[in-house]
Amino acid sequence: SHFREGEYDQALQELEKSATNKEIALQSKIGMVLTHLRKQDHKSALALAHSLTQEYPKDAMVFNVLGSVHLEKKDGKSAREQFKRALELNAEFYPAMINLAKLDLMDRKPIEAAKWYQRVLEKNKTNMSALMGMAQAEVLQGHAPAANEWLERARQADAGAMQPRVILARAALE
């Protein structure tokens, strides 16, 4: 509603109200972190994400959110530490694996990124982020045919997904 329309201050007010409800407090507070990021208010996002790690010290999701804030701030080292902390708390927490893979791609380490994506795909063969990430990893290694195979797998996994179809169409035109 307000978030989608770019009315971030109103969104924050609604999220602050819902954060008092214990059943949805964590989701509301994570929504507040994301809203601060949308507003480019990294300081508030970081402070709130840090407080969540104190309030929910055993929740992998909050460490993943804190890592995402660091990633938005272009602090890859701190982001990586938080994503790894999330995996220490939950070894099967796929969002942290995908974020670590994205960091590896940003660092031009496609083989390391592929290892993270493979771990996700072992449990969920149709994870779109992992399939698309594998294609990116292949491109970085100069393996265009293998990248196209991953894109085709992504297209088959979700026939409605536009991104793999558009990339495959562009490749066919080149």
Short mmCIF file of N, CA and C in Angstrom, two decimals:
data_model
loop_
_atom_site.label_atom_id
_atom_site.label_comp_id
_atom_site.label_asym_id
_atom_site.label_seq_id
_atom_site.Cartn_x
_atom_site.Cartn_y
_atom_site.Cartn_z
N SER A 1 0.83 -1.18 0.00
CA SER A 1 0.00 0.00 0.00
C SER A 1 0.87 1.25 0.00
N HIS A 2 1.19 1.78 1.16
CA HIS A 2 2.02 2.99 1.21
C HIS A 2 3.42 2.71 0.68
N PHE A 3 3.94 1.55 1.01
CA PHE A 3 5.30 1.18 0.58
C PHE A 3 5.38 1.14 -0.94
N ARG A 4 4.40 0.44 -1.56
CA ARG A 4 4.40 0.30 -3.02
C ARG A 4 4.23 1.64 -3.71
N GLU A 5 3.54 2.56 -3.07
CA GLU A 5 3.28 3.86 -3.67
C GLU A 5 4.39 4.86 -3.36
N GLY A 6 5.42 4.43 -2.65
CA GLY A 6 6.53 5.32 -2.34
C GLY A 6 6.26 6.25 -1.17
N GLU A 7 5.20 6.00 -0.42
CA GLU A 7 4.86 6.82 0.75
C GLU A 7 5.51 6.19 1.98
N TYR A 8 6.81 6.35 2.06
CA TYR A 8 7.59 5.62 3.06
C TYR A 8 7.33 6.09 4.49
N ASP A 9 7.11 7.37 4.69
CA ASP A 9 6.86 7.85 6.05
C ASP A 9 5.55 7.27 6.59
N GLN A 10 4.51 7.22 5.73
CA GLN A 10 3.24 6.63 6.15
C GLN A 10 3.41 5.13 6.40
N ALA A 11 4.19 4.48 5.55
CA ALA A 11 4.44 3.05 5.74
C ALA A 11 5.12 2.81 7.09
N LEU A 12 6.11 3.64 7.42
CA LEU A 12 6.80 3.48 8.70
C LEU A 12 5.84 3.65 9.87
N GLN A 13 4.92 4.62 9.78
CA GLN A 13 3.95 4.82 10.86
C GLN A 13 3.08 3.58 11.06
N GLU A 14 2.62 3.00 9.97
CA GLU A 14 1.79 1.80 10.09
C GLU A 14 2.59 0.63 10.64
N LEU A 15 3.83 0.48 10.18
CA LEU A 15 4.67 -0.61 10.67
C LEU A 15 4.99 -0.45 12.15
N GLU A 16 5.23 0.79 12.59
CA GLU A 16 5.51 1.03 14.00
C GLU A 16 4.32 0.62 14.87
N LYS A 17 3.10 0.92 14.39
CA LYS A 17 1.90 0.52 15.13
C LYS A 17 1.80 -1.00 15.21
N SER A 18 2.03 -1.68 14.08
CA SER A 18 1.89 -3.13 14.07
C SER A 18 3.03 -3.83 14.81
N ALA A 19 4.15 -3.13 15.01
CA ALA A 19 5.28 -3.73 15.73
C ALA A 19 4.96 -3.95 17.20
N THR A 20 3.90 -3.35 17.70
CA THR A 20 3.52 -3.57 19.10
C THR A 20 2.75 -4.88 19.28
N ASN A 21 2.28 -5.46 18.19
CA ASN A 21 1.57 -6.74 18.22
C ASN A 21 2.62 -7.85 18.22
N LYS A 22 2.70 -8.60 19.33
CA LYS A 22 3.76 -9.60 19.48
C LYS A 22 3.78 -10.65 18.36
N GLU A 23 2.62 -10.98 17.82
CA GLU A 23 2.56 -12.02 16.79
C GLU A 23 3.19 -11.59 15.47
N ILE A 24 3.18 -10.30 15.20
CA ILE A 24 3.74 -9.82 13.93
C ILE A 24 4.85 -8.80 14.13
N ALA A 25 5.35 -8.68 15.36
CA ALA A 25 6.35 -7.66 15.66
C ALA A 25 7.61 -7.81 14.81
N LEU A 26 8.13 -9.03 14.72
CA LEU A 26 9.38 -9.22 13.96
C LEU A 26 9.19 -8.84 12.49
N GLN A 27 8.10 -9.33 11.88
CA GLN A 27 7.86 -9.00 10.48
C GLN A 27 7.70 -7.50 10.29
N SER A 28 7.02 -6.85 11.22
CA SER A 28 6.83 -5.40 11.12
C SER A 28 8.14 -4.66 11.24
N LYS A 29 8.99 -5.10 12.16
CA LYS A 29 10.28 -4.43 12.34
C LYS A 29 11.19 -4.66 11.14
N ILE A 30 11.14 -5.85 10.55
CA ILE A 30 11.92 -6.09 9.34
C ILE A 30 11.39 -5.19 8.21
N GLY A 31 10.08 -5.05 8.15
CA GLY A 31 9.49 -4.13 7.17
C GLY A 31 9.98 -2.71 7.38
N MET A 32 10.15 -2.31 8.64
CA MET A 32 10.67 -0.97 8.95
C MET A 32 12.10 -0.83 8.45
N VAL A 33 12.91 -1.86 8.66
CA VAL A 33 14.30 -1.82 8.17
C VAL A 33 14.31 -1.63 6.65
N LEU A 34 13.49 -2.41 5.97
CA LEU A 34 13.44 -2.33 4.51
C LEU A 34 12.93 -0.97 4.04
N THR A 35 11.99 -0.40 4.78
CA THR A 35 11.48 0.92 4.43
C THR A 35 12.56 1.98 4.61
N HIS A 36 13.31 1.89 5.69
CA HIS A 36 14.43 2.82 5.88
C HIS A 36 15.42 2.70 4.72
N LEU A 37 15.68 1.48 4.28
CA LEU A 37 16.59 1.30 3.14
C LEU A 37 16.04 1.97 1.89
N ARG A 38 14.73 1.81 1.66
CA ARG A 38 14.11 2.43 0.48
C ARG A 38 14.24 3.95 0.53
N LYS A 39 14.20 4.49 1.75
CA LYS A 39 14.34 5.93 1.92
C LYS A 39 15.82 6.37 1.86
N GLN A 40 16.71 5.39 1.67
CA GLN A 40 18.15 5.65 1.69
C GLN A 40 18.62 6.13 3.07
N ASP A 41 17.87 5.77 4.11
CA ASP A 41 18.24 6.10 5.48
C ASP A 41 18.98 4.91 6.07
N HIS A 42 20.24 4.77 5.65
CA HIS A 42 21.04 3.62 6.07
C HIS A 42 21.32 3.62 7.57
N LYS A 43 21.47 4.80 8.14
CA LYS A 43 21.76 4.89 9.57
C LYS A 43 20.62 4.30 10.41
N SER A 44 19.38 4.68 10.09
CA SER A 44 18.22 4.14 10.83
C SER A 44 18.05 2.65 10.56
N ALA A 45 18.24 2.25 9.31
CA ALA A 45 18.11 0.83 8.96
C ALA A 45 19.13 0.01 9.74
N LEU A 46 20.36 0.48 9.80
CA LEU A 46 21.41 -0.24 10.50
C LEU A 46 21.13 -0.32 11.99
N ALA A 47 20.71 0.80 12.58
CA ALA A 47 20.42 0.81 14.02
C ALA A 47 19.28 -0.17 14.35
N LEU A 48 18.23 -0.14 13.56
CA LEU A 48 17.10 -1.03 13.83
C LEU A 48 17.48 -2.49 13.60
N ALA A 49 18.21 -2.77 12.53
CA ALA A 49 18.63 -4.14 12.26
C ALA A 49 19.54 -4.66 13.38
N HIS A 50 20.43 -3.80 13.86
CA HIS A 50 21.30 -4.18 14.98
C HIS A 50 20.47 -4.50 16.22
N SER A 51 19.46 -3.68 16.49
CA SER A 51 18.63 -3.93 17.68
C SER A 51 17.87 -5.25 17.54
N LEU A 52 17.51 -5.61 16.30
CA LEU A 52 16.82 -6.88 16.09
C LEU A 52 17.71 -8.07 16.44
N THR A 53 19.02 -7.94 16.18
CA THR A 53 19.92 -9.06 16.52
C THR A 53 20.04 -9.21 18.04
N GLN A 54 19.82 -8.11 18.77
CA GLN A 54 19.84 -8.20 20.23
C GLN A 54 18.52 -8.79 20.75
N GLU A 55 17.44 -8.40 20.10
CA GLU A 55 16.11 -8.85 20.53
C GLU A 55 15.84 -10.30 20.12
N TYR A 56 16.38 -10.71 18.96
CA TYR A 56 16.17 -12.06 18.42
C TYR A 56 17.53 -12.69 18.09
N PRO A 57 18.36 -12.97 19.10
CA PRO A 57 19.73 -13.41 18.84
C PRO A 57 19.86 -14.80 18.22
N LYS A 58 18.79 -15.57 18.17
CA LYS A 58 18.86 -16.93 17.62
C LYS A 58 18.11 -17.05 16.29
N ASP A 59 17.73 -15.92 15.71
CA ASP A 59 16.94 -15.92 14.48
C ASP A 59 17.83 -15.59 13.28
N ALA A 60 18.01 -16.57 12.41
CA ALA A 60 18.86 -16.39 11.22
C ALA A 60 18.38 -15.24 10.34
N MET A 61 17.07 -15.06 10.28
CA MET A 61 16.53 -14.03 9.41
C MET A 61 17.01 -12.62 9.79
N VAL A 62 17.11 -12.34 11.08
CA VAL A 62 17.52 -10.99 11.47
C VAL A 62 18.99 -10.72 11.11
N PHE A 63 19.81 -11.75 11.18
CA PHE A 63 21.21 -11.57 10.78
C PHE A 63 21.32 -11.41 9.26
N ASN A 64 20.44 -12.09 8.55
CA ASN A 64 20.39 -11.92 7.10
C ASN A 64 19.96 -10.49 6.74
N VAL A 65 18.99 -9.96 7.48
CA VAL A 65 18.54 -8.58 7.25
C VAL A 65 19.67 -7.61 7.56
N LEU A 66 20.37 -7.83 8.68
CA LEU A 66 21.50 -6.96 9.01
C LEU A 66 22.57 -7.03 7.92
N GLY A 67 22.83 -8.23 7.42
CA GLY A 67 23.78 -8.36 6.31
C GLY A 67 23.31 -7.60 5.08
N SER A 68 22.02 -7.63 4.82
CA SER A 68 21.47 -6.92 3.66
C SER A 68 21.64 -5.41 3.80
N VAL A 69 21.51 -4.91 5.03
CA VAL A 69 21.74 -3.48 5.27
C VAL A 69 23.20 -3.15 4.97
N HIS A 70 24.11 -3.97 5.47
CA HIS A 70 25.54 -3.75 5.18
C HIS A 70 25.81 -3.81 3.68
N LEU A 71 25.14 -4.72 3.00
CA LEU A 71 25.31 -4.84 1.55
C LEU A 71 24.84 -3.57 0.85
N GLU A 72 23.72 -3.02 1.27
CA GLU A 72 23.22 -1.76 0.71
C GLU A 72 24.20 -0.62 0.95
N LYS A 73 24.90 -0.69 2.08
CA LYS A 73 25.89 0.34 2.42
C LYS A 73 27.23 0.11 1.72
N LYS A 74 27.28 -0.94 0.89
CA LYS A 74 28.51 -1.30 0.15
C LYS A 74 29.63 -1.77 1.08
N ASP A 75 29.23 -2.38 2.20
CA ASP A 75 30.19 -2.94 3.15
C ASP A 75 30.12 -4.46 3.05
N GLY A 76 30.79 -4.98 2.02
CA GLY A 76 30.74 -6.41 1.74
C GLY A 76 31.29 -7.27 2.86
N LYS A 77 32.35 -6.79 3.51
CA LYS A 77 32.97 -7.58 4.58
C LYS A 77 32.00 -7.79 5.73
N SER A 78 31.35 -6.73 6.17
CA SER A 78 30.39 -6.85 7.27
C SER A 78 29.16 -7.65 6.84
N ALA A 79 28.73 -7.44 5.59
CA ALA A 79 27.59 -8.20 5.08
C ALA A 79 27.89 -9.70 5.11
N ARG A 80 29.06 -10.06 4.63
CA ARG A 80 29.46 -11.48 4.60
C ARG A 80 29.46 -12.07 6.01
N GLU A 81 29.97 -11.31 6.99
CA GLU A 81 30.00 -11.79 8.37
C GLU A 81 28.58 -12.10 8.88
N GLN A 82 27.65 -11.22 8.56
CA GLN A 82 26.27 -11.41 9.05
C GLN A 82 25.58 -12.57 8.33
N PHE A 83 25.82 -12.72 7.03
CA PHE A 83 25.22 -13.83 6.31
C PHE A 83 25.77 -15.16 6.84
N LYS A 84 27.06 -15.18 7.15
CA LYS A 84 27.65 -16.41 7.72
C LYS A 84 27.09 -16.68 9.12
N ARG A 85 26.85 -15.62 9.87
CA ARG A 85 26.25 -15.78 11.21
C ARG A 85 24.85 -16.39 11.07
N ALA A 86 24.10 -15.94 10.07
CA ALA A 86 22.77 -16.51 9.84
C ALA A 86 22.87 -18.01 9.57
N LEU A 87 23.89 -18.41 8.80
CA LEU A 87 24.06 -19.84 8.50
C LEU A 87 24.55 -20.62 9.71
N GLU A 88 25.27 -19.97 10.61
CA GLU A 88 25.65 -20.65 11.86
C GLU A 88 24.40 -20.99 12.68
N LEU A 89 23.42 -20.10 12.63
CA LEU A 89 22.18 -20.31 13.38
C LEU A 89 21.26 -21.31 12.68
N ASN A 90 21.30 -21.32 11.34
CA ASN A 90 20.45 -22.22 10.57
C ASN A 90 21.20 -22.58 9.29
N ALA A 91 21.81 -23.74 9.28
CA ALA A 91 22.66 -24.16 8.16
C ALA A 91 21.90 -24.29 6.84
N GLU A 92 20.57 -24.35 6.89
CA GLU A 92 19.76 -24.49 5.68
C GLU A 92 19.03 -23.20 5.31
N PHE A 93 19.50 -22.07 5.82
CA PHE A 93 18.82 -20.79 5.56
C PHE A 93 19.25 -20.26 4.19
N TYR A 94 18.42 -20.55 3.19
CA TYR A 94 18.78 -20.28 1.80
C TYR A 94 18.97 -18.81 1.46
N PRO A 95 18.20 -17.88 2.04
CA PRO A 95 18.46 -16.48 1.69
C PRO A 95 19.90 -16.04 1.99
N ALA A 96 20.47 -16.54 3.08
CA ALA A 96 21.86 -16.18 3.40
C ALA A 96 22.82 -16.80 2.39
N MET A 97 22.53 -18.03 1.96
CA MET A 97 23.38 -18.67 0.94
C MET A 97 23.35 -17.87 -0.36
N ILE A 98 22.16 -17.45 -0.74
CA ILE A 98 22.02 -16.68 -1.98
C ILE A 98 22.74 -15.34 -1.85
N ASN A 99 22.63 -14.72 -0.68
CA ASN A 99 23.33 -13.45 -0.48
C ASN A 99 24.85 -13.63 -0.50
N LEU A 100 25.34 -14.71 0.07
CA LEU A 100 26.78 -14.99 0.01
C LEU A 100 27.22 -15.22 -1.44
N ALA A 101 26.39 -15.91 -2.20
CA ALA A 101 26.70 -16.13 -3.62
C ALA A 101 26.74 -14.81 -4.37
N LYS A 102 25.79 -13.92 -4.09
CA LYS A 102 25.78 -12.60 -4.74
C LYS A 102 27.05 -11.83 -4.41
N LEU A 103 27.48 -11.91 -3.15
CA LEU A 103 28.74 -11.25 -2.77
C LEU A 103 29.91 -11.83 -3.55
N ASP A 104 29.93 -13.15 -3.68
CA ASP A 104 31.01 -13.79 -4.44
C ASP A 104 30.98 -13.35 -5.91
N LEU A 105 29.80 -13.21 -6.48
CA LEU A 105 29.72 -12.72 -7.86
C LEU A 105 30.23 -11.28 -7.95
N MET A 106 29.86 -10.47 -6.98
CA MET A 106 30.33 -9.08 -6.96
C MET A 106 31.85 -9.02 -6.84
N ASP A 107 32.42 -9.98 -6.11
CA ASP A 107 33.87 -10.05 -5.94
C ASP A 107 34.55 -10.79 -7.09
N ARG A 108 33.77 -11.13 -8.13
CA ARG A 108 34.28 -11.82 -9.31
C ARG A 108 34.86 -13.19 -8.95
N LYS A 109 34.13 -13.90 -8.07
CA LYS A 109 34.50 -15.26 -7.66
C LYS A 109 33.37 -16.21 -8.04
N PRO A 110 33.21 -16.46 -9.35
CA PRO A 110 32.06 -17.25 -9.80
C PRO A 110 32.05 -18.70 -9.33
N ILE A 111 33.22 -19.29 -9.14
CA ILE A 111 33.25 -20.70 -8.69
C ILE A 111 32.72 -20.80 -7.26
N GLU A 112 33.14 -19.85 -6.40
CA GLU A 112 32.63 -19.84 -5.03
C GLU A 112 31.14 -19.57 -5.00
N ALA A 113 30.69 -18.63 -5.85
CA ALA A 113 29.25 -18.32 -5.92
C ALA A 113 28.46 -19.57 -6.33
N ALA A 114 28.97 -20.28 -7.32
CA ALA A 114 28.27 -21.48 -7.81
C ALA A 114 28.11 -22.52 -6.70
N LYS A 115 29.08 -22.61 -5.81
CA LYS A 115 28.97 -23.57 -4.71
C LYS A 115 27.78 -23.25 -3.81
N TRP A 116 27.58 -21.95 -3.52
CA TRP A 116 26.43 -21.55 -2.71
C TRP A 116 25.13 -21.85 -3.44
N TYR A 117 25.07 -21.46 -4.72
CA TYR A 117 23.86 -21.70 -5.49
C TYR A 117 23.55 -23.19 -5.59
N GLN A 118 24.59 -24.01 -5.75
CA GLN A 118 24.37 -25.47 -5.83
C GLN A 118 23.76 -26.01 -4.53
N ARG A 119 24.20 -25.47 -3.40
CA ARG A 119 23.63 -25.91 -2.12
C ARG A 119 22.14 -25.62 -2.06
N VAL A 120 21.75 -24.45 -2.57
CA VAL A 120 20.33 -24.11 -2.59
C VAL A 120 19.58 -25.05 -3.53
N LEU A 121 20.15 -25.29 -4.71
CA LEU A 121 19.48 -26.11 -5.71
C LEU A 121 19.39 -27.58 -5.30
N GLU A 122 20.27 -28.04 -4.43
CA GLU A 122 20.17 -29.40 -3.92
C GLU A 122 18.85 -29.63 -3.19
N LYS A 123 18.38 -28.59 -2.53
CA LYS A 123 17.14 -28.69 -1.75
C LYS A 123 15.92 -28.16 -2.51
N ASN A 124 16.16 -27.24 -3.44
CA ASN A 124 15.07 -26.62 -4.17
C ASN A 124 15.51 -26.40 -5.62
N LYS A 125 15.23 -27.36 -6.45
CA LYS A 125 15.71 -27.36 -7.84
C LYS A 125 15.14 -26.23 -8.69
N THR A 126 14.08 -25.58 -8.22
CA THR A 126 13.45 -24.52 -9.00
C THR A 126 13.64 -23.13 -8.40
N ASN A 127 14.59 -22.98 -7.49
CA ASN A 127 14.82 -21.67 -6.88
C ASN A 127 15.33 -20.71 -7.97
N MET A 128 14.52 -19.72 -8.30
CA MET A 128 14.82 -18.82 -9.40
C MET A 128 16.10 -18.03 -9.16
N SER A 129 16.32 -17.55 -7.94
CA SER A 129 17.54 -16.79 -7.65
C SER A 129 18.78 -17.64 -7.88
N ALA A 130 18.72 -18.89 -7.46
CA ALA A 130 19.88 -19.78 -7.63
C ALA A 130 20.09 -20.13 -9.10
N LEU A 131 19.01 -20.39 -9.83
CA LEU A 131 19.14 -20.72 -11.26
C LEU A 131 19.72 -19.53 -12.03
N MET A 132 19.21 -18.35 -11.77
CA MET A 132 19.71 -17.16 -12.46
C MET A 132 21.15 -16.86 -12.03
N GLY A 133 21.44 -17.09 -10.76
CA GLY A 133 22.80 -16.88 -10.26
C GLY A 133 23.79 -17.83 -10.91
N MET A 134 23.37 -19.07 -11.12
CA MET A 134 24.25 -20.03 -11.81
C MET A 134 24.55 -19.54 -13.23
N ALA A 135 23.55 -18.98 -13.89
CA ALA A 135 23.78 -18.43 -15.23
C ALA A 135 24.80 -17.30 -15.18
N GLN A 136 24.67 -16.42 -14.18
CA GLN A 136 25.64 -15.32 -14.03
C GLN A 136 27.04 -15.85 -13.77
N ALA A 137 27.14 -16.87 -12.92
CA ALA A 137 28.45 -17.45 -12.62
C ALA A 137 29.09 -18.02 -13.88
N GLU A 138 28.29 -18.66 -14.72
CA GLU A 138 28.82 -19.21 -15.98
C GLU A 138 29.27 -18.10 -16.92
N VAL A 139 28.50 -17.02 -16.98
CA VAL A 139 28.88 -15.88 -17.83
C VAL A 139 30.22 -15.31 -17.37
N LEU A 140 30.40 -15.15 -16.06
CA LEU A 140 31.66 -14.61 -15.54
C LEU A 140 32.85 -15.50 -15.87
N GLN A 141 32.58 -16.79 -16.06
CA GLN A 141 33.65 -17.72 -16.42
C GLN A 141 33.82 -17.85 -17.93
N GLY A 142 33.00 -17.11 -18.68
CA GLY A 142 33.08 -17.16 -20.13
C GLY A 142 32.42 -18.37 -20.75
N HIS A 143 31.50 -18.98 -20.03
CA HIS A 143 30.82 -20.19 -20.50
C HIS A 143 29.40 -19.86 -20.96
N ALA A 144 29.26 -19.22 -22.11
CA ALA A 144 27.94 -18.79 -22.59
C ALA A 144 26.98 -19.97 -22.81
N PRO A 145 27.40 -21.07 -23.42
CA PRO A 145 26.43 -22.18 -23.60
C PRO A 145 25.90 -22.72 -22.26
N ALA A 146 26.77 -22.84 -21.28
CA ALA A 146 26.33 -23.32 -19.96
C ALA A 146 25.39 -22.31 -19.31
N ALA A 147 25.67 -21.02 -19.49
CA ALA A 147 24.79 -19.98 -18.96
C ALA A 147 23.41 -20.10 -19.58
N ASN A 148 23.36 -20.33 -20.88
CA ASN A 148 22.07 -20.49 -21.56
C ASN A 148 21.31 -21.71 -21.05
N GLU A 149 22.04 -22.77 -20.70
CA GLU A 149 21.38 -23.96 -20.14
C GLU A 149 20.72 -23.62 -18.79
N TRP A 150 21.40 -22.85 -17.97
CA TRP A 150 20.82 -22.44 -16.68
C TRP A 150 19.62 -21.53 -16.90
N LEU A 151 19.71 -20.64 -17.88
CA LEU A 151 18.57 -19.77 -18.18
C LEU A 151 17.37 -20.59 -18.66
N GLU A 152 17.65 -21.60 -19.46
CA GLU A 152 16.57 -22.47 -19.94
C GLU A 152 15.93 -23.22 -18.77
N ARG A 153 16.75 -23.68 -17.84
CA ARG A 153 16.21 -24.35 -16.65
C ARG A 153 15.34 -23.39 -15.84
N ALA A 154 15.80 -22.14 -15.74
CA ALA A 154 15.01 -21.12 -15.01
C ALA A 154 13.68 -20.88 -15.73
N ARG A 155 13.71 -20.80 -17.05
CA ARG A 155 12.49 -20.59 -17.82
C ARG A 155 11.52 -21.75 -17.61
N GLN A 156 12.05 -22.96 -17.61
CA GLN A 156 11.20 -24.14 -17.41
C GLN A 156 10.66 -24.21 -15.98
N ALA A 157 11.46 -23.74 -15.02
CA ALA A 157 11.03 -23.79 -13.61
C ALA A 157 9.85 -22.86 -13.35
N ASP A 158 9.82 -21.74 -14.08
CA ASP A 158 8.74 -20.77 -13.90
C ASP A 158 8.42 -20.17 -15.26
N ALA A 159 7.45 -20.75 -15.91
CA ALA A 159 7.11 -20.33 -17.27
C ALA A 159 6.69 -18.86 -17.33
N GLY A 160 6.23 -18.31 -16.21
CA GLY A 160 5.80 -16.92 -16.19
C GLY A 160 6.91 -15.93 -15.92
N ALA A 161 8.08 -16.43 -15.53
CA ALA A 161 9.19 -15.53 -15.21
C ALA A 161 9.71 -14.86 -16.47
N MET A 162 9.76 -13.55 -16.45
CA MET A 162 10.17 -12.81 -17.64
C MET A 162 11.69 -12.75 -17.80
N GLN A 163 12.42 -12.61 -16.72
CA GLN A 163 13.86 -12.38 -16.83
C GLN A 163 14.60 -13.45 -17.64
N PRO A 164 14.44 -14.74 -17.37
CA PRO A 164 15.17 -15.71 -18.19
C PRO A 164 14.72 -15.71 -19.65
N ARG A 165 13.43 -15.48 -19.89
CA ARG A 165 12.94 -15.45 -21.27
C ARG A 165 13.52 -14.28 -22.04
N VAL A 166 13.60 -13.12 -21.41
CA VAL A 166 14.14 -11.93 -22.08
C VAL A 166 15.63 -12.13 -22.38
N ILE A 167 16.38 -12.66 -21.43
CA ILE A 167 17.82 -12.87 -21.64
C ILE A 167 18.04 -13.90 -22.74
N LEU A 168 17.26 -14.97 -22.73
CA LEU A 168 17.41 -15.99 -23.79
C LEU A 168 17.04 -15.39 -25.16
N ALA A 169 16.02 -14.57 -25.20
CA ALA A 169 15.63 -13.95 -26.47
C ALA A 169 16.73 -13.02 -26.98
N ARG A 170 17.32 -12.25 -26.09
CA ARG A 170 18.43 -11.37 -26.50
C ARG A 170 19.60 -12.18 -27.04
N ALA A 171 19.91 -13.27 -26.35
CA ALA A 171 21.04 -14.12 -26.79
C ALA A 171 20.76 -14.70 -28.17
N ALA A 172 19.51 -15.06 -28.44
CA ALA A 172 19.16 -15.62 -29.74
C ALA A 172 19.30 -14.59 -30.86
N LEU A 173 19.09 -13.31 -30.51
CA LEU A 173 19.19 -12.25 -31.50
C LEU A 173 20.63 -11.83 -31.79
N GLU A 174 21.52 -12.15 -30.87
CA GLU A 174 22.93 -11.74 -31.05
C GLU A 174 23.67 -12.61 -32.02
#
